[in-house]
PDB file of C-alpha atoms in Angstrom:
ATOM      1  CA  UNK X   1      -0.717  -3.028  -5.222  1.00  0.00           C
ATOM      2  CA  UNK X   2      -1.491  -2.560  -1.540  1.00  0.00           C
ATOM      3  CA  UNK X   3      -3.555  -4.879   1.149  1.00  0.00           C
ATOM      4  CA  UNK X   4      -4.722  -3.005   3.476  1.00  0.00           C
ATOM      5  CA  UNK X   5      -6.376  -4.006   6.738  1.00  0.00           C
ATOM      6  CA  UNK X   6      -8.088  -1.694   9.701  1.00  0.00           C
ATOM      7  CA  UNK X   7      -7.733  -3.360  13.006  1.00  0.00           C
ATOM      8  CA  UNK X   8      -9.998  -3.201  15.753  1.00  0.00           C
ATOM      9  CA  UNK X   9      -8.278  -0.294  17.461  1.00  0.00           C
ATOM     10  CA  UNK X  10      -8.406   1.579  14.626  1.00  0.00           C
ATOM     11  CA  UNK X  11      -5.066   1.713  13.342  1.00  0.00           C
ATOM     12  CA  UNK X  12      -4.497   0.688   9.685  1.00  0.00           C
ATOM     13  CA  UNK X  13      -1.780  -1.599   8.260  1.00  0.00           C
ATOM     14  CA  UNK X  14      -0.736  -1.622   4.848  1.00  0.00           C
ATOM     15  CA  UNK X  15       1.497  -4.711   3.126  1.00  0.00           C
ATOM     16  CA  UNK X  16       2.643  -3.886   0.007  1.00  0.00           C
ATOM     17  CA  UNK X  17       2.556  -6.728  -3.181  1.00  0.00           C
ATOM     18  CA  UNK X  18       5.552  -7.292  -5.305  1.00  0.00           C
ATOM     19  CA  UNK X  19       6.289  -9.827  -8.199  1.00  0.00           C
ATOM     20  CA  UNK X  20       7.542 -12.354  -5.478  1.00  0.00           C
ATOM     21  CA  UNK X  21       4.254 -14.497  -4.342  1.00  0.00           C
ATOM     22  CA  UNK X  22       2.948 -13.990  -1.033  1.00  0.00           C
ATOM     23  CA  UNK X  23       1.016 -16.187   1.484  1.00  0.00           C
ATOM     24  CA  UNK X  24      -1.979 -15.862   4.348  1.00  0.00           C
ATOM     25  CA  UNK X  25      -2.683 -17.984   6.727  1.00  0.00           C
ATOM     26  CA  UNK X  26      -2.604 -18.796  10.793  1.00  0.00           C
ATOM     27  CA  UNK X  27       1.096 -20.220  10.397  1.00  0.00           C
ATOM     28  CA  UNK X  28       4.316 -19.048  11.105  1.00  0.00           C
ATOM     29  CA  UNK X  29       5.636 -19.657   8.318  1.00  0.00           C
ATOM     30  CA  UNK X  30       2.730 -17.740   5.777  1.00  0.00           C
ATOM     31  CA  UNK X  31       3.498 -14.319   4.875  1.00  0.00           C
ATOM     32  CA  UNK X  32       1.087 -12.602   6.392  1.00  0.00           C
ATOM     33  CA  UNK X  33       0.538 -14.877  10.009  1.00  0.00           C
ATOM     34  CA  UNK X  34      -3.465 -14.046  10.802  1.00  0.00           C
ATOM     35  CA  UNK X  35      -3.779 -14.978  14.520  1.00  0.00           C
ATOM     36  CA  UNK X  36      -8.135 -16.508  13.918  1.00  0.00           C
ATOM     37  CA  UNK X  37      -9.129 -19.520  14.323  1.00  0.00           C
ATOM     38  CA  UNK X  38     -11.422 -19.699  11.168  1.00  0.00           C
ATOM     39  CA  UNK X  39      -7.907 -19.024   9.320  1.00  0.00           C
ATOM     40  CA  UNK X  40      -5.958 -22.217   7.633  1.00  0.00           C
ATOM     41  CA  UNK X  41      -2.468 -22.622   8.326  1.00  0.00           C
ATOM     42  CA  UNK X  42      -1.401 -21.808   4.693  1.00  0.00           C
ATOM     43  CA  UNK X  43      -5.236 -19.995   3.671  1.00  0.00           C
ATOM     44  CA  UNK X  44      -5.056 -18.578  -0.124  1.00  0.00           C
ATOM     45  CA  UNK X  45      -1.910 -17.128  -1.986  1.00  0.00           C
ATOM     46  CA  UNK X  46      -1.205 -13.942  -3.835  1.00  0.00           C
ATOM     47  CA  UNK X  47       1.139 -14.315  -7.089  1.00  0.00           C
ATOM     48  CA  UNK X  48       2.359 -11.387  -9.450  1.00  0.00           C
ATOM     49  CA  UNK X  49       1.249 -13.373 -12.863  1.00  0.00           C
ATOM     50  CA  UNK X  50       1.265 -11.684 -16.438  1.00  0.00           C
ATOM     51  CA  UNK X  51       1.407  -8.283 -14.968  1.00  0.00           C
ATOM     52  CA  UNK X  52      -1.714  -8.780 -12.884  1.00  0.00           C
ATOM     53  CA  UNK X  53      -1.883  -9.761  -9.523  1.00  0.00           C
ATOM     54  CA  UNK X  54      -4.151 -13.485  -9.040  1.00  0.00           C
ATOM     55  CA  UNK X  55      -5.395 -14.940  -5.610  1.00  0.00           C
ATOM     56  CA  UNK X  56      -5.925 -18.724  -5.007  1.00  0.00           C
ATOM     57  CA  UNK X  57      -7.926 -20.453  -2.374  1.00  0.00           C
ATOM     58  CA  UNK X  58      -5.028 -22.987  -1.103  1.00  0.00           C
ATOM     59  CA  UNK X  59      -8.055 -25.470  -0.198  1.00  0.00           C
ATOM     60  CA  UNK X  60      -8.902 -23.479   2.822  1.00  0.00           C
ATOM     61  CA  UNK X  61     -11.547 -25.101   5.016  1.00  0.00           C
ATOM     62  CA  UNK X  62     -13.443 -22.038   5.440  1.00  0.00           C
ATOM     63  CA  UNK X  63     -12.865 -20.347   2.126  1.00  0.00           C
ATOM     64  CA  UNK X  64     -11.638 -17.418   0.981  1.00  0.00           C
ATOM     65  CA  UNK X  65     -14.261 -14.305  -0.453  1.00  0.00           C
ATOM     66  CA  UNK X  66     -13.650 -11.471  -3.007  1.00  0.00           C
ATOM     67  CA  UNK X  67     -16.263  -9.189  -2.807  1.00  0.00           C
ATOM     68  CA  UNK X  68     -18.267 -11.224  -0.744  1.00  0.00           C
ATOM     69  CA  UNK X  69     -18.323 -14.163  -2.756  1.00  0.00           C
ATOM     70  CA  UNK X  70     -16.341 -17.531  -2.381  1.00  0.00           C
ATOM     71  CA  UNK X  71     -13.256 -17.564  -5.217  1.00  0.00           C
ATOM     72  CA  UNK X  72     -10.774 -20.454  -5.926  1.00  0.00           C
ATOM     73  CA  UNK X  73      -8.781 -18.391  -8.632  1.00  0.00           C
ATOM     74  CA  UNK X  74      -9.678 -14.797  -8.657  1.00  0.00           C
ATOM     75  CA  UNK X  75      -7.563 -11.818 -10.668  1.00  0.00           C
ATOM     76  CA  UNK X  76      -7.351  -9.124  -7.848  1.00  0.00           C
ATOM     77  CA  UNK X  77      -8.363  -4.923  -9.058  1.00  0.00           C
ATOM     78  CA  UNK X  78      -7.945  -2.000  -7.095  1.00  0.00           C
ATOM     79  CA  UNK X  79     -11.152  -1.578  -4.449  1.00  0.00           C
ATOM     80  CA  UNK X  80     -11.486  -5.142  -4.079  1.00  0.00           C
ATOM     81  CA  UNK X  81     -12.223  -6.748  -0.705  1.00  0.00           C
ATOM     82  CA  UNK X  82     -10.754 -10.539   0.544  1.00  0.00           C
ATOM     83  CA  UNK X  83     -12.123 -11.851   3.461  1.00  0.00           C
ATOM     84  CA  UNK X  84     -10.090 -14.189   4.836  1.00  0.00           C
ATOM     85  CA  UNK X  85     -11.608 -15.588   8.474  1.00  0.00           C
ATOM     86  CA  UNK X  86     -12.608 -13.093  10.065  1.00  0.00           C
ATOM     87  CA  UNK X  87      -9.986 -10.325   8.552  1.00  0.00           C
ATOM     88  CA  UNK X  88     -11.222  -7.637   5.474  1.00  0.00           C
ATOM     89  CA  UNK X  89      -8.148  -6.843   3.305  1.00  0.00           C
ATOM     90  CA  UNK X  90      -9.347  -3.522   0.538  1.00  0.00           C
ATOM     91  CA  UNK X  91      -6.918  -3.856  -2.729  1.00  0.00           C
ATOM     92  CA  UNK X  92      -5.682  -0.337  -3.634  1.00  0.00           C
ATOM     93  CA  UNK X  93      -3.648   0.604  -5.936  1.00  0.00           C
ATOM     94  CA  UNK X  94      -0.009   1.276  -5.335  1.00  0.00           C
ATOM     95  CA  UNK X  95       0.648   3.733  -2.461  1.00  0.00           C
ATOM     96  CA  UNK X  96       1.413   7.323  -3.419  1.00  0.00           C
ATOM     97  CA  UNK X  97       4.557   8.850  -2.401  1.00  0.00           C
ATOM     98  CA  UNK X  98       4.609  10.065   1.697  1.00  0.00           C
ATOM     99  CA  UNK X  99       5.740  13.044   3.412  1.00  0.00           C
ATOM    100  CA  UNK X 100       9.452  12.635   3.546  1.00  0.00           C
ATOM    101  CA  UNK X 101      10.259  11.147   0.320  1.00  0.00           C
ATOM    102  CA  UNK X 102       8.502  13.944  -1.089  1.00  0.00           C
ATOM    103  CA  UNK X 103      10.685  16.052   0.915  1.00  0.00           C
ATOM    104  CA  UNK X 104      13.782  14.465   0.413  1.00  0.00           C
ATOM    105  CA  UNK X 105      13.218  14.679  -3.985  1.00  0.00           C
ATOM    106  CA  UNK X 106      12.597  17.949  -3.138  1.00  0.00           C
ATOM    107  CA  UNK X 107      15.506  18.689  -1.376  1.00  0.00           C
ATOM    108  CA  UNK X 108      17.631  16.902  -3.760  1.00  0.00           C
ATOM    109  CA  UNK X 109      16.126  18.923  -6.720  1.00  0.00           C
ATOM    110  CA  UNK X 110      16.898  22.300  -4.763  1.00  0.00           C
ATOM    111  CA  UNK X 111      20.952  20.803  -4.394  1.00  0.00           C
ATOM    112  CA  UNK X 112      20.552  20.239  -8.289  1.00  0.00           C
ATOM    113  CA  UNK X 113      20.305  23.867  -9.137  1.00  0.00           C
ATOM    114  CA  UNK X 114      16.208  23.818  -9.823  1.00  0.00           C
ATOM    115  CA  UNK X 115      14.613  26.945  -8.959  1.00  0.00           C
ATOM    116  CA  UNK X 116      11.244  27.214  -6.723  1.00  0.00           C
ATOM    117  CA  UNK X 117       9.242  28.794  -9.526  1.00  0.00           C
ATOM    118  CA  UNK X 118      10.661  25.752 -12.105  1.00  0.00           C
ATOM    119  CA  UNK X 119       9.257  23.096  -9.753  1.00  0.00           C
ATOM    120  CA  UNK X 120       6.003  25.067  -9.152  1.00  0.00           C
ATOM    121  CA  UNK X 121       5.785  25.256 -12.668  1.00  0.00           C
ATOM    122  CA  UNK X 122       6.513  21.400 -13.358  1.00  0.00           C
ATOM    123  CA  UNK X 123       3.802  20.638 -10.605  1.00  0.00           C
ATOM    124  CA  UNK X 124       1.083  22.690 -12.281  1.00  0.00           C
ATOM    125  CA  UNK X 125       2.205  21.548 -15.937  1.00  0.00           C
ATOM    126  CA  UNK X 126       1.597  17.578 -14.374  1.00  0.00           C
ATOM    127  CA  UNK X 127      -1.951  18.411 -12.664  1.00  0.00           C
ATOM    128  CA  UNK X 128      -3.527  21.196 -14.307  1.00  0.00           C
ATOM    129  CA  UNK X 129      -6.739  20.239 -16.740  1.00  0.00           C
ATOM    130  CA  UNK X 130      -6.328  21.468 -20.195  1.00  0.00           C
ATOM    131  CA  UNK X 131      -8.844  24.327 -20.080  1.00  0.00           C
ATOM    132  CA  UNK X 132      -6.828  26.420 -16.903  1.00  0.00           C
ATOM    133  CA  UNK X 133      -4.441  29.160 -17.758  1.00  0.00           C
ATOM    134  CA  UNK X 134      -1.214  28.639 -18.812  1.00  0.00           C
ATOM    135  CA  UNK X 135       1.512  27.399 -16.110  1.00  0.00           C
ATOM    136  CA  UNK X 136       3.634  30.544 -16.214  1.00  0.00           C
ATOM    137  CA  UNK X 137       0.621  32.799 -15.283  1.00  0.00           C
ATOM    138  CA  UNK X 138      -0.630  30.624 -12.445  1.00  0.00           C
ATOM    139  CA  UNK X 139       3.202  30.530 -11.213  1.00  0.00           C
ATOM    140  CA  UNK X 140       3.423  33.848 -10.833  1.00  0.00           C
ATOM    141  CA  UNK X 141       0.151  34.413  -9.281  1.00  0.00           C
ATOM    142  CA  UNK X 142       1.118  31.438  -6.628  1.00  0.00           C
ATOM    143  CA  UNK X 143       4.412  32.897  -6.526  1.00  0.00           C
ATOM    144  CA  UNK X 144       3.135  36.678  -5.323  1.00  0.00           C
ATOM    145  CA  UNK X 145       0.596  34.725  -2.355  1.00  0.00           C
ATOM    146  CA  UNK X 146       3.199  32.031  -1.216  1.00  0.00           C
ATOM    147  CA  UNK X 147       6.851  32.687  -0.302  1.00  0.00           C
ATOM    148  CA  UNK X 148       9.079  29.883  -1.550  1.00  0.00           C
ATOM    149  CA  UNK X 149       9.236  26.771   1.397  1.00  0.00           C
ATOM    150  CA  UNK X 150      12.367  25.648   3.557  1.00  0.00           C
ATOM    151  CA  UNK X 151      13.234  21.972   3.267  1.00  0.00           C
ATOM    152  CA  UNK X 152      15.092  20.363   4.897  1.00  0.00           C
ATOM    153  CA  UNK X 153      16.886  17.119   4.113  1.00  0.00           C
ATOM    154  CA  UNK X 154      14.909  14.215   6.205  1.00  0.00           C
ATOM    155  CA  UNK X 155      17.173  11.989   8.280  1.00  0.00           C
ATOM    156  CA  UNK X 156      19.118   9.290   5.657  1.00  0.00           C
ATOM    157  CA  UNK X 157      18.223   6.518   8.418  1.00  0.00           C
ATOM    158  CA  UNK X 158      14.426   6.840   7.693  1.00  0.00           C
ATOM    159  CA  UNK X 159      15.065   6.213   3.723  1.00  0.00           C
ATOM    160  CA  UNK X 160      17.367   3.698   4.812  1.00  0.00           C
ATOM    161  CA  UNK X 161      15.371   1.501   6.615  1.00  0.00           C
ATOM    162  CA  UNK X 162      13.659  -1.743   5.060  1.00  0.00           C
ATOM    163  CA  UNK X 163      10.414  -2.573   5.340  1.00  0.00           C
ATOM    164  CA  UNK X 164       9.159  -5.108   7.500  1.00  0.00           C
ATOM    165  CA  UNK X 165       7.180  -8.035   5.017  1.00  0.00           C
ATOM    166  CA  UNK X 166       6.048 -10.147   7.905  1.00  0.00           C
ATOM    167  CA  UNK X 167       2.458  -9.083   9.661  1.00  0.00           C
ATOM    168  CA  UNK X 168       1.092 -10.905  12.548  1.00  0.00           C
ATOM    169  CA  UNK X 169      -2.666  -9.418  13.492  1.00  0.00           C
ATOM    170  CA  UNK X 170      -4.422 -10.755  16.056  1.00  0.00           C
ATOM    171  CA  UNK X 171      -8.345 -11.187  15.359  1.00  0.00           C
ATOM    172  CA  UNK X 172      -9.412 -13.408  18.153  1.00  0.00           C
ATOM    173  CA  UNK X 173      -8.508 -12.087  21.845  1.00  0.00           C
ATOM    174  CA  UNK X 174      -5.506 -13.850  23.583  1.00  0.00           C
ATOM    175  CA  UNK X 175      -7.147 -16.462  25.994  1.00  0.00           C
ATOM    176  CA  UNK X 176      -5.825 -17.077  29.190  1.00  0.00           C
ATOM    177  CA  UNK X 177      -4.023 -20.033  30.168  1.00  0.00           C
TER     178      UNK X 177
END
């Protein structure tokens, strides 16, 4: 699952939850570091339990909200919202795949030997409803509009890069010394 949080510029950052368990809170050492004053140090917790993912209250002085109400123990689904201080996190469900990774499968499946018209046909086979024509006629029919694409193979630096788990956001503005 993904926590993800619109700051006040605008820009949206995503932090992505795995089976290892995860902290908030105002601290350096949390997880996710929440620059607010209405923030603990160490605020709730997020652990991978039982194939679902549970958040705890870690006796937070200003408690922590799920949907707008205050939780202790709460089992997290997709679309729901924490409030932790003054930050909104939205649970969604796990990220799709971008741009480039997309690109680079693609790539990889056009090195393989696959043909443009067999991956066309895989794609409609995987997302066409039940009651729409079969995939060979609506291949051919995309295949007379659309000429087959160019990929290219994205950089290997950008898959090789890890992500960053550590997210500092500043809620409060800095104040002057």
């Amino acid at each position: 699952m993904i926590l993800k949080f619109r700051r006040k510029d605008g820009t949206e950052v995503a932090f992505e939850l795995g089976e290892k368990a995860i902290t908030i809170g105002r601290s350096p050492e949390a997880d996710l570091v929440l620059l607010d004053d209405k923030v603990s140090r160490l605020h709730c917790g997020i652990r991978y339990w039982d194939g679902e993912y549970i958040l705890k209250d870690l006796h937070s002085k200003n408690g922590t909200y799920v949907n707008g109400r205050r939780v202790e123990l709460c089992k997290l689904n997709p679309g729901d919202q924490i409030r932790v201080g003054s930050c909104v996190f939205t649970v969604e469900r796990e990220a799709g795949k971008g741009t480039e990774t997309i690109l680079r499968e693609l790539a990889e499946e056009f090195e393989e030997g696959k043909g443009y018209s067999t991956i066309l046909k895989e794609l409609v086979e995987t997302t066409a409803p039940a009651n729409k024509p079969p995939a060979d006629e609506v291949v051919d029919e995309a295949m007379a509009m659309v000429p087959p694409p160019t990929v290219e193979k994205p950089p290997e630096t950008l898959a090789s890069s890890p992500p960053k788990r550590v997210i500092r956001i500043r809620t409060t503005p800095k104040k002057d010394k």
